CSV table of C-alpha atoms in Angstrom, one decimal:
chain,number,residue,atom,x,y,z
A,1,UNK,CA,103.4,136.3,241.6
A,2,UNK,CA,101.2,137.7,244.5
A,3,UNK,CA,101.0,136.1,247.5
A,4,UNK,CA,98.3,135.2,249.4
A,5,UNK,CA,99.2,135.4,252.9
A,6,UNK,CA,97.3,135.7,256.5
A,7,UNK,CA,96.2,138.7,257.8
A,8,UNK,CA,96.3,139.9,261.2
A,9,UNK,CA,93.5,139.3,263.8
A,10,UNK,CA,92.2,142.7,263.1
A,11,UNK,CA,90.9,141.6,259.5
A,12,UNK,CA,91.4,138.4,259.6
A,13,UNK,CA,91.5,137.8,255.5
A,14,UNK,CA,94.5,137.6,253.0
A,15,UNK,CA,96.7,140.3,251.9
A,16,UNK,CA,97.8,140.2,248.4
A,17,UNK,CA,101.7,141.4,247.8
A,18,UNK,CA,104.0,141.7,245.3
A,19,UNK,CA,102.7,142.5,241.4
A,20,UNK,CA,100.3,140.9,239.1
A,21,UNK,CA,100.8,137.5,238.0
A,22,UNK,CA,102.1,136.8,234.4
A,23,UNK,CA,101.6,133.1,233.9
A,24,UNK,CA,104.0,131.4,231.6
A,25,UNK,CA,102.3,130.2,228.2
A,26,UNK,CA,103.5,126.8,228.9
A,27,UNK,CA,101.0,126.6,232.3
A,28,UNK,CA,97.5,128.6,231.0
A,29,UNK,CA,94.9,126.8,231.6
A,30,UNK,CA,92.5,126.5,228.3
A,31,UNK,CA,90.7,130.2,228.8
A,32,UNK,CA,87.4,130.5,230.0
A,33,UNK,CA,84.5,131.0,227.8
A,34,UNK,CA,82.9,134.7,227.5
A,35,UNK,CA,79.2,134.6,228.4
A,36,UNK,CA,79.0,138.2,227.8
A,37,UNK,CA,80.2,140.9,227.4
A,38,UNK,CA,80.8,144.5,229.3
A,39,UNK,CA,81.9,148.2,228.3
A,40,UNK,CA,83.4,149.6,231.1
A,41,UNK,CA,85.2,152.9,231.4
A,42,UNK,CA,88.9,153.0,232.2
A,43,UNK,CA,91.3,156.2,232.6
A,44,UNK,CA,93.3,156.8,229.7
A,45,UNK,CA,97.4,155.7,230.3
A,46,UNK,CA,98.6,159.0,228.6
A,47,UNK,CA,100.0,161.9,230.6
A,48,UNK,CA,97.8,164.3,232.2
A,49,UNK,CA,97.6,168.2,231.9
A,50,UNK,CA,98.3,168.3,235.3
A,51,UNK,CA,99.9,166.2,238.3
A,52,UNK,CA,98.1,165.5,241.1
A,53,UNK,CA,100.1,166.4,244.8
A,54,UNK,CA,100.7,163.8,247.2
A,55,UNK,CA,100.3,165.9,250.0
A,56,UNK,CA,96.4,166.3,248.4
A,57,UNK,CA,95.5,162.4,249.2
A,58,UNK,CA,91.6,163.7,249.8
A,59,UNK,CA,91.5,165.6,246.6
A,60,UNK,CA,88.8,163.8,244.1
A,61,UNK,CA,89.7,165.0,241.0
A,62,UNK,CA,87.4,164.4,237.9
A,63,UNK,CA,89.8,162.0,235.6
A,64,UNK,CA,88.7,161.5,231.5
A,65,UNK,CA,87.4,158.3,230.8
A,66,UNK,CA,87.8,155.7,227.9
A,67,UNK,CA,85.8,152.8,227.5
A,68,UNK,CA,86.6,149.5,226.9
A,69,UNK,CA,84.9,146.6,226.3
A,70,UNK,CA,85.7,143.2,228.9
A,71,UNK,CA,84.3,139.7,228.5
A,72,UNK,CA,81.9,138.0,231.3
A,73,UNK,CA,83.7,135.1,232.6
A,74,UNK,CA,81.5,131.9,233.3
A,75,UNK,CA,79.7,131.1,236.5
A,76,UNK,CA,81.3,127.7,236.0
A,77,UNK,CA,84.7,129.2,235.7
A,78,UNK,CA,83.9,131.0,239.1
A,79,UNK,CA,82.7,127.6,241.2
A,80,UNK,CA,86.1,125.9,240.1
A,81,UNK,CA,88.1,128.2,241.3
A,82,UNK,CA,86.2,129.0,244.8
A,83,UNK,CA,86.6,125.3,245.2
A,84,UNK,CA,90.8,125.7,244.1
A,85,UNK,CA,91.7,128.3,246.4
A,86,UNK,CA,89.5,126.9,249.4
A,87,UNK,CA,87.4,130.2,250.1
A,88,UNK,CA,85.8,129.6,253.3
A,89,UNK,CA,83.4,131.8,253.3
A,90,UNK,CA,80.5,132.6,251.3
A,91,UNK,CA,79.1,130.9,248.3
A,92,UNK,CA,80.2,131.0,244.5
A,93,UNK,CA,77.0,131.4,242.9
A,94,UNK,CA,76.1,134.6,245.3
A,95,UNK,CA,79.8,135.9,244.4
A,96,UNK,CA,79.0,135.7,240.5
A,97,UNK,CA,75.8,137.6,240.9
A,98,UNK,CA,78.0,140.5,242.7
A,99,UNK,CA,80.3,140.5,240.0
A,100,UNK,CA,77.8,140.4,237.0
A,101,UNK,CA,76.3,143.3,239.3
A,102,UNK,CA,79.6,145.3,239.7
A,103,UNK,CA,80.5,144.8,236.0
A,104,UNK,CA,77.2,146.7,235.3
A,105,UNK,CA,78.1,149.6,237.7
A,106,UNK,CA,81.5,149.9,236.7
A,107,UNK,CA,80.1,150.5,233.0
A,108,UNK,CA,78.2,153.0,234.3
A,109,UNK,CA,80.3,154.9,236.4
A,110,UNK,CA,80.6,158.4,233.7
A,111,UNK,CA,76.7,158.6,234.0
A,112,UNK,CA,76.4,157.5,237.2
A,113,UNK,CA,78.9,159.1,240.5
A,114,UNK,CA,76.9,156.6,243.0
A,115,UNK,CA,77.2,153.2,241.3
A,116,UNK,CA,79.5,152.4,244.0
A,117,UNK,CA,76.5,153.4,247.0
A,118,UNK,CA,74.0,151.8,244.6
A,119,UNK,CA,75.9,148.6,243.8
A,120,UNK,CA,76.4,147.9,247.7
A,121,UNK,CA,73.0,148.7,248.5
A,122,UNK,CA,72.0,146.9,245.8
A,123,UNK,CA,74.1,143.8,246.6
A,124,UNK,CA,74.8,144.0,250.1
A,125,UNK,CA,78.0,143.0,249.7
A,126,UNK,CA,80.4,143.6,252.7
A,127,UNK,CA,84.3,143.7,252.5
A,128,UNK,CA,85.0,140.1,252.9
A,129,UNK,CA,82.7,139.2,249.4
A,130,UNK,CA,84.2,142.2,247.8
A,131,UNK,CA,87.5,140.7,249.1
A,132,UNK,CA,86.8,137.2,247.8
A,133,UNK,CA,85.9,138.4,244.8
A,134,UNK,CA,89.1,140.3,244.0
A,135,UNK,CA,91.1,137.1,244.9
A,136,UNK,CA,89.0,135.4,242.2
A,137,UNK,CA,89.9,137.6,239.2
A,138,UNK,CA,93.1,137.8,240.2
A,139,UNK,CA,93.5,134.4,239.6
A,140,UNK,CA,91.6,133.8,236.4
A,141,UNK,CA,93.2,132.2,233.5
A,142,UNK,CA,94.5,134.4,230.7
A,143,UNK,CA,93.6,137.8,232.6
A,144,UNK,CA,93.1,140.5,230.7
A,145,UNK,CA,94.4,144.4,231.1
A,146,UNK,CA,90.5,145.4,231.8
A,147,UNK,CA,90.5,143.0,234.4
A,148,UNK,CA,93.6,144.1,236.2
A,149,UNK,CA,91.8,147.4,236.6
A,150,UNK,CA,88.6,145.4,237.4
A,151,UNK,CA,90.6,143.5,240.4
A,152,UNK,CA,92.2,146.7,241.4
A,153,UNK,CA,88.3,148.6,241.6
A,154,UNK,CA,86.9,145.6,243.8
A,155,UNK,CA,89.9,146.1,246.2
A,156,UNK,CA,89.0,150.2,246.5
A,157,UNK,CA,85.9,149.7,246.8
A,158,UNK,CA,85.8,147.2,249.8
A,159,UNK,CA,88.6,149.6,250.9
A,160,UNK,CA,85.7,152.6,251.0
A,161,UNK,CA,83.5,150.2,253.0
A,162,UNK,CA,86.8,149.8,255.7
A,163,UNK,CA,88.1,146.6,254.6
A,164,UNK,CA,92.0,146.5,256.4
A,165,UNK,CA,93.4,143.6,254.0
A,166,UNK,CA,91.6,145.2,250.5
A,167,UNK,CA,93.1,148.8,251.1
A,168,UNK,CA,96.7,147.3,252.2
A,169,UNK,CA,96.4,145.0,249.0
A,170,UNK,CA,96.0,147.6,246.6
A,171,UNK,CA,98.2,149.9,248.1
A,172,UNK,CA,101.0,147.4,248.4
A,173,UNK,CA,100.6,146.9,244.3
A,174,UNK,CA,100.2,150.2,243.2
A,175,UNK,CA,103.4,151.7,245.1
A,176,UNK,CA,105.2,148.9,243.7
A,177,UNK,CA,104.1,149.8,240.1
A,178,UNK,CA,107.0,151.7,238.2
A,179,UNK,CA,104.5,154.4,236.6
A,180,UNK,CA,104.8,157.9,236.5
A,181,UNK,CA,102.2,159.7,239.2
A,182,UNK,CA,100.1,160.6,236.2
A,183,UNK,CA,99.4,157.1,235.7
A,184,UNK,CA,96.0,155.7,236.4
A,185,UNK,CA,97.8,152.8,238.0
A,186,UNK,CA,99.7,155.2,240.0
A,187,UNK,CA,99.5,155.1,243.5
A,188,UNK,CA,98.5,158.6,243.7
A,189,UNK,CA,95.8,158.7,240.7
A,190,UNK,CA,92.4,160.0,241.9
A,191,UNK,CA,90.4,157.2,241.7
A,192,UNK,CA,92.0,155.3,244.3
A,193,UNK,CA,90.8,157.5,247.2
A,194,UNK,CA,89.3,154.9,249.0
A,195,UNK,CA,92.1,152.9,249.2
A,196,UNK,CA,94.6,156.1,250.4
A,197,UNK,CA,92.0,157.4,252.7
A,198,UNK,CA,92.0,153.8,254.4
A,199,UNK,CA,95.4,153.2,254.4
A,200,UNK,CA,95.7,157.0,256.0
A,201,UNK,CA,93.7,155.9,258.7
A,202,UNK,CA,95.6,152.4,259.7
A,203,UNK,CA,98.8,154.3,259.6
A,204,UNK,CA,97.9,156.8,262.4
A,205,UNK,CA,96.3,154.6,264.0
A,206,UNK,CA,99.7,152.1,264.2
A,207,UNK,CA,98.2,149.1,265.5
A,208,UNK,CA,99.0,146.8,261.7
A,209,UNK,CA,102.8,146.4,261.5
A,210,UNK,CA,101.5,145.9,257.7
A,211,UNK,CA,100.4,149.1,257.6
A,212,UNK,CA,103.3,150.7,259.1
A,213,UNK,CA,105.8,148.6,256.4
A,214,UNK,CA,103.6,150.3,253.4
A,215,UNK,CA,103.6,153.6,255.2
A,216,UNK,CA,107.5,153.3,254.8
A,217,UNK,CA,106.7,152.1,251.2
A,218,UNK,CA,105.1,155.5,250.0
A,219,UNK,CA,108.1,157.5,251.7
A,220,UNK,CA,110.6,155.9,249.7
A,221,UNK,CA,108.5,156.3,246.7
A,222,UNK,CA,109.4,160.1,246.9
A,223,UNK,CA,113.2,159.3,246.1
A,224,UNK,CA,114.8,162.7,249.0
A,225,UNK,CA,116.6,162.0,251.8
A,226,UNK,CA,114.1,163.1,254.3
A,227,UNK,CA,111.7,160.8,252.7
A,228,UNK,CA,114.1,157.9,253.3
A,229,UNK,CA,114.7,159.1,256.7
A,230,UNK,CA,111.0,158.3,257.3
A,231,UNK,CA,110.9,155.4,255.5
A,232,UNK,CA,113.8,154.0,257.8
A,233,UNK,CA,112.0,155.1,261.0
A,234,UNK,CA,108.5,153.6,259.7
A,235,UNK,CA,110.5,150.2,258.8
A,236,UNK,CA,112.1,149.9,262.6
A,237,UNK,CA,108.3,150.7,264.0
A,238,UNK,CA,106.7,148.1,261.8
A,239,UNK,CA,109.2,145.3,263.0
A,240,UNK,CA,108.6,145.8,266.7
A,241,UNK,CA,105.1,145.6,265.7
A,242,UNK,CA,105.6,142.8,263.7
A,243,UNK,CA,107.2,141.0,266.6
A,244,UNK,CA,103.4,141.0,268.8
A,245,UNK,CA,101.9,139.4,265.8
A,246,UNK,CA,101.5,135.6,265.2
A,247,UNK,CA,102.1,136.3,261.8
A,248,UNK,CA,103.9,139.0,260.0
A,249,UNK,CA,103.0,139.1,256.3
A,250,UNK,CA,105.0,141.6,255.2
A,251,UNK,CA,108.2,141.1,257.3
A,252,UNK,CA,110.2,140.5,253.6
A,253,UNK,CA,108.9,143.6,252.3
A,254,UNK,CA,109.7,145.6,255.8
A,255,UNK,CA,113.2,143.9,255.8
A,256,UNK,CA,113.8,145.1,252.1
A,257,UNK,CA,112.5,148.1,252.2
A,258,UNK,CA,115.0,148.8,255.2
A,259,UNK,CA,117.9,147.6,253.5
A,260,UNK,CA,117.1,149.9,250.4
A,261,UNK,CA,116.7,152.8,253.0
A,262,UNK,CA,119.8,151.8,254.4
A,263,UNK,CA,121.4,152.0,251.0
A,264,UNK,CA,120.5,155.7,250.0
A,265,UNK,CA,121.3,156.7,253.6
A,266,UNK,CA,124.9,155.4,252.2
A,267,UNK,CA,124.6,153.2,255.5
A,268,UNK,CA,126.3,150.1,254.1
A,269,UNK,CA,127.1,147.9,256.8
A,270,UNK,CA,123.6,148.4,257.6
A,271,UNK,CA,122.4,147.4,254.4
A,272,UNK,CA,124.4,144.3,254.4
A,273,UNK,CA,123.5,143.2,257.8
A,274,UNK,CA,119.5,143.5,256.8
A,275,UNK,CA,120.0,141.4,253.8
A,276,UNK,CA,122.3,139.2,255.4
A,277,UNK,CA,119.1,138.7,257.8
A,278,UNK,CA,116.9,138.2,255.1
A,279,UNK,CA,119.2,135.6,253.6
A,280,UNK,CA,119.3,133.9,256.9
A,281,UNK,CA,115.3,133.6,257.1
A,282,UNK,CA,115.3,132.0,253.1
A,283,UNK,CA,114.1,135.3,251.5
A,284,UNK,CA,115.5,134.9,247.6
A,285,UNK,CA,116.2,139.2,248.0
A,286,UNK,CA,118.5,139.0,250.8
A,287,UNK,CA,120.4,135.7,249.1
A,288,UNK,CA,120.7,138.3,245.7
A,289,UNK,CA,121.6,141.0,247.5
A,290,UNK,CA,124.3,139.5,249.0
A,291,UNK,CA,125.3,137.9,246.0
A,292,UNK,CA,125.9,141.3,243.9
A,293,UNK,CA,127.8,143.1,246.5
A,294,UNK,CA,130.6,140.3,246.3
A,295,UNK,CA,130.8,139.5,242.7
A,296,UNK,CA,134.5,137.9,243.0
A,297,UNK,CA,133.4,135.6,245.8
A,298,UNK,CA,133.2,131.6,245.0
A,299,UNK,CA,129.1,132.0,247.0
A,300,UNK,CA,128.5,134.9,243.8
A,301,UNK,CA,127.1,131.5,241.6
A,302,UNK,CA,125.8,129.5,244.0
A,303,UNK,CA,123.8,132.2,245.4
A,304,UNK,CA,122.2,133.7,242.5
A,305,UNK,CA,121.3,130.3,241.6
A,306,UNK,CA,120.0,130.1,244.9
A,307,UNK,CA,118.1,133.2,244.2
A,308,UNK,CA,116.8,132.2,240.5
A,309,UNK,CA,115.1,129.3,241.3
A,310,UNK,CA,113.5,130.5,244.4
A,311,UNK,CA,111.7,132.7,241.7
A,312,UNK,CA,113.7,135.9,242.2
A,313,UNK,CA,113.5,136.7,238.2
A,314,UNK,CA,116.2,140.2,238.4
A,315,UNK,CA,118.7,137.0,239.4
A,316,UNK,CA,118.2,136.0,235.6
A,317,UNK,CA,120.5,138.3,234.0
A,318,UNK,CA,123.6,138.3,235.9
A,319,UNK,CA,123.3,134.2,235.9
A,320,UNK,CA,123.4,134.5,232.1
A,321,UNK,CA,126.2,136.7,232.2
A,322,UNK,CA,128.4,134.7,234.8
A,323,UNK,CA,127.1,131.1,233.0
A,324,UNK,CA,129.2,132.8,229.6
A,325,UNK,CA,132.1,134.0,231.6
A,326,UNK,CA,132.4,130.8,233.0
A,327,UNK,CA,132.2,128.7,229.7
A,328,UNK,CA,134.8,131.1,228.0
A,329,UNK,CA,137.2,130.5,230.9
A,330,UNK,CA,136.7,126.5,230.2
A,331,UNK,CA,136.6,127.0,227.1
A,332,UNK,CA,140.3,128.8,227.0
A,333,UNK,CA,141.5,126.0,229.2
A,334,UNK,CA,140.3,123.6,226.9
A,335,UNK,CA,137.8,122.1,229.1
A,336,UNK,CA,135.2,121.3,226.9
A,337,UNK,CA,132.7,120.0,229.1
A,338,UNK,CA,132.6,122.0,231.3
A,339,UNK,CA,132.5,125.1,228.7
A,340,UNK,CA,129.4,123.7,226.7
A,341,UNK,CA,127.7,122.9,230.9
A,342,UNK,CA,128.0,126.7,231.7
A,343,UNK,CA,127.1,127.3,227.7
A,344,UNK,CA,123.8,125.3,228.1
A,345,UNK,CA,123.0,127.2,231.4
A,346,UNK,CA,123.8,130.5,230.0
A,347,UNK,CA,121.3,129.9,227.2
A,348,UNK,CA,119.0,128.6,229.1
A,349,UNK,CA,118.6,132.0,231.1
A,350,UNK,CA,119.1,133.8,228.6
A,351,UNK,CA,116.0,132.1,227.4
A,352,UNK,CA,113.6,133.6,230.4
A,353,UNK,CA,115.5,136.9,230.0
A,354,UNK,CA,114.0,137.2,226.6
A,355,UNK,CA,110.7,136.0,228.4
A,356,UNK,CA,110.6,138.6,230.7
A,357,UNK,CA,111.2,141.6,228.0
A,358,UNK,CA,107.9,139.8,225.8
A,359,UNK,CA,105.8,140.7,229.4
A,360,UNK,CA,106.6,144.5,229.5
């Protein structure tokens, strides 16, 4: 799930982690009525003729365009869930118009290069609405592919009008997504220039410990040990600078990405001590961590049960494995109970395994 956390004082709003939210069937709410409908045009998920270059963030590339058509949600939909998620500022009704507006732009965007200029001029919309907005589809019920690349547009764009928390956001999620670099969704794919060209900025200007942590993101990205090297560096900057800030939002993610750094660097004790750190401050990755570099020890159960229910899903699949281990050793004992316990347990994660492979 993301999380919405606090910014720093420099933007003030909240940045949006992790990857996009795949509610379980069991907890949709009823889906929300279409009062319309859009055609917007989204870059195809086949390969490309040719890869863009990292180095090349600037470059604008002209990308082919499919369309596809996405439902209007409801006005009504959008005033119950300002009023869930406590948005402080602006108004609802104004939000829905900007969206009904940006919907229209988006469709337009192979006729048009400037819908973006002429939907903020249009709308006046600065980055906090844009912002608010985004935070809105991201959480409505039953979302829809189009609408992740809707949500992911609204954050560019209020990244292009110099919105910290917006460009961070989108960043953070697209570096994160296991895609090839030819991938629309890829960090690197054109259309997200706003966002890298913002990002770009906050980095050299290394004031946002947040910043800093995804700078270290997009070097490990690039899998060489000089990459790592920098990663490693950009992770020990971002902590000191984490340390001036009421509020670190991305302290897990630094802390993680260090360990992993750590890791490759073959820097084991390292690696260990970071996640033993993690542990310590109730991060589920540091407790799994720990737990699957001592697989004989009597904490391996305990902790990746400690990990699983804290929501840390990769914990799912060794739990089903040690669950059957632990019922077959019973079992051979003749310790019934206690072999049909670990049985019922092993099923049962075996159950959101299964889960988890419908969602890819």
């Amino acid at each position: 799930m993301f999380r919405l956390a606090r910014a720093n004082v420099f933007h003030a709003r909240p940045l949006v982690a992790s990857v996009l939210p795949r509610p379980s069937p069991a907890l949709n709410p009823p889906q929300a009525a279409a009062t319309g409908i859009r055609t917007i045009q989204r870059a195809p998920t086949g390969h490309r003729k040719a890869r863009p270059d990292p180095n090349l963030i600037n470059e604008r590339a002209p990308i082919r365009i499919q369309t596809l058509t996405i439902p209007k949600r409801s006005n009504a939909l959008f005033r119950m869930l300002w009023k869930r998620l406590e948005i402080p500022d602006g108004d609802p009704d104004q939000t829905y118009k900007m969206y009904s507006a940006y919907l229209s732009g988006l469709a337009q965007r192979r006729e048009n290069k400037n819908w973006e200029s002429n939907f903020l001029g249009q709308t006046r919309a600065n980055g906090t609405d844009l912002h608010n907005l985004a935070l809105l589809i991201l959480d409505f019920p039953n979302m829809r592919e189009e609408e992740k690349d809707l949500f992911f547009h609204v954050l560019n764009t209020a990244a292009g009008i110099g919105y910290d928390a917006s460009a961070l956001s989108l960043g953070r999620t697209l570096i994160h997504n296991k895609v090839p670099t030819t991938s629309p969704y890829s960090y690197w794919a054109p259309q997200w220039g706003h966002m890298r060209d913002h990002v770009d900025y906050l980095i050299k200007l290394g004031r946002d410990a947040n910043a800093v942590v995804l700078e270290g993101m997009v070097a490990l990205s690039h899998k060489t040990e000089e990459q790592d090297r920098k990663a490693l560096a950009a992770f020990k900057r971002a902590r000191v600078l984490g340390d001036e800030m009421t509020y670190f939002d991305w302290e897990a993610g630094c802390l993680t990405g260090m360990a992993e750094a750590y890791k490759r660097l073959k820097m084991l004790k390292e690696a260990h001590d970071t996640y033993q750190l993690l542990a310590d401050e109730g991060y589920a990755v540091g407790v799994y961590e720990l737990a699957m570099t001592a697989p004989k020890s009597r904490d391996y159960l305990p902790r990746l049960t400690r990990a699983a229910v804290s929501g840390y899903r990769q914990a799912f699949q060794p739990l089903m494995t040690e669950h059957l281990r632990l019922s077959n050793e019973y079992k051979k004992k003749g310790d019934k109970k206690n072999a049909e316990e670990h049985l019922f347990w092993a099923a049962e994660y075996g159950n959101l395994v299964k889960y988890r492979r419908t969602l890819k």
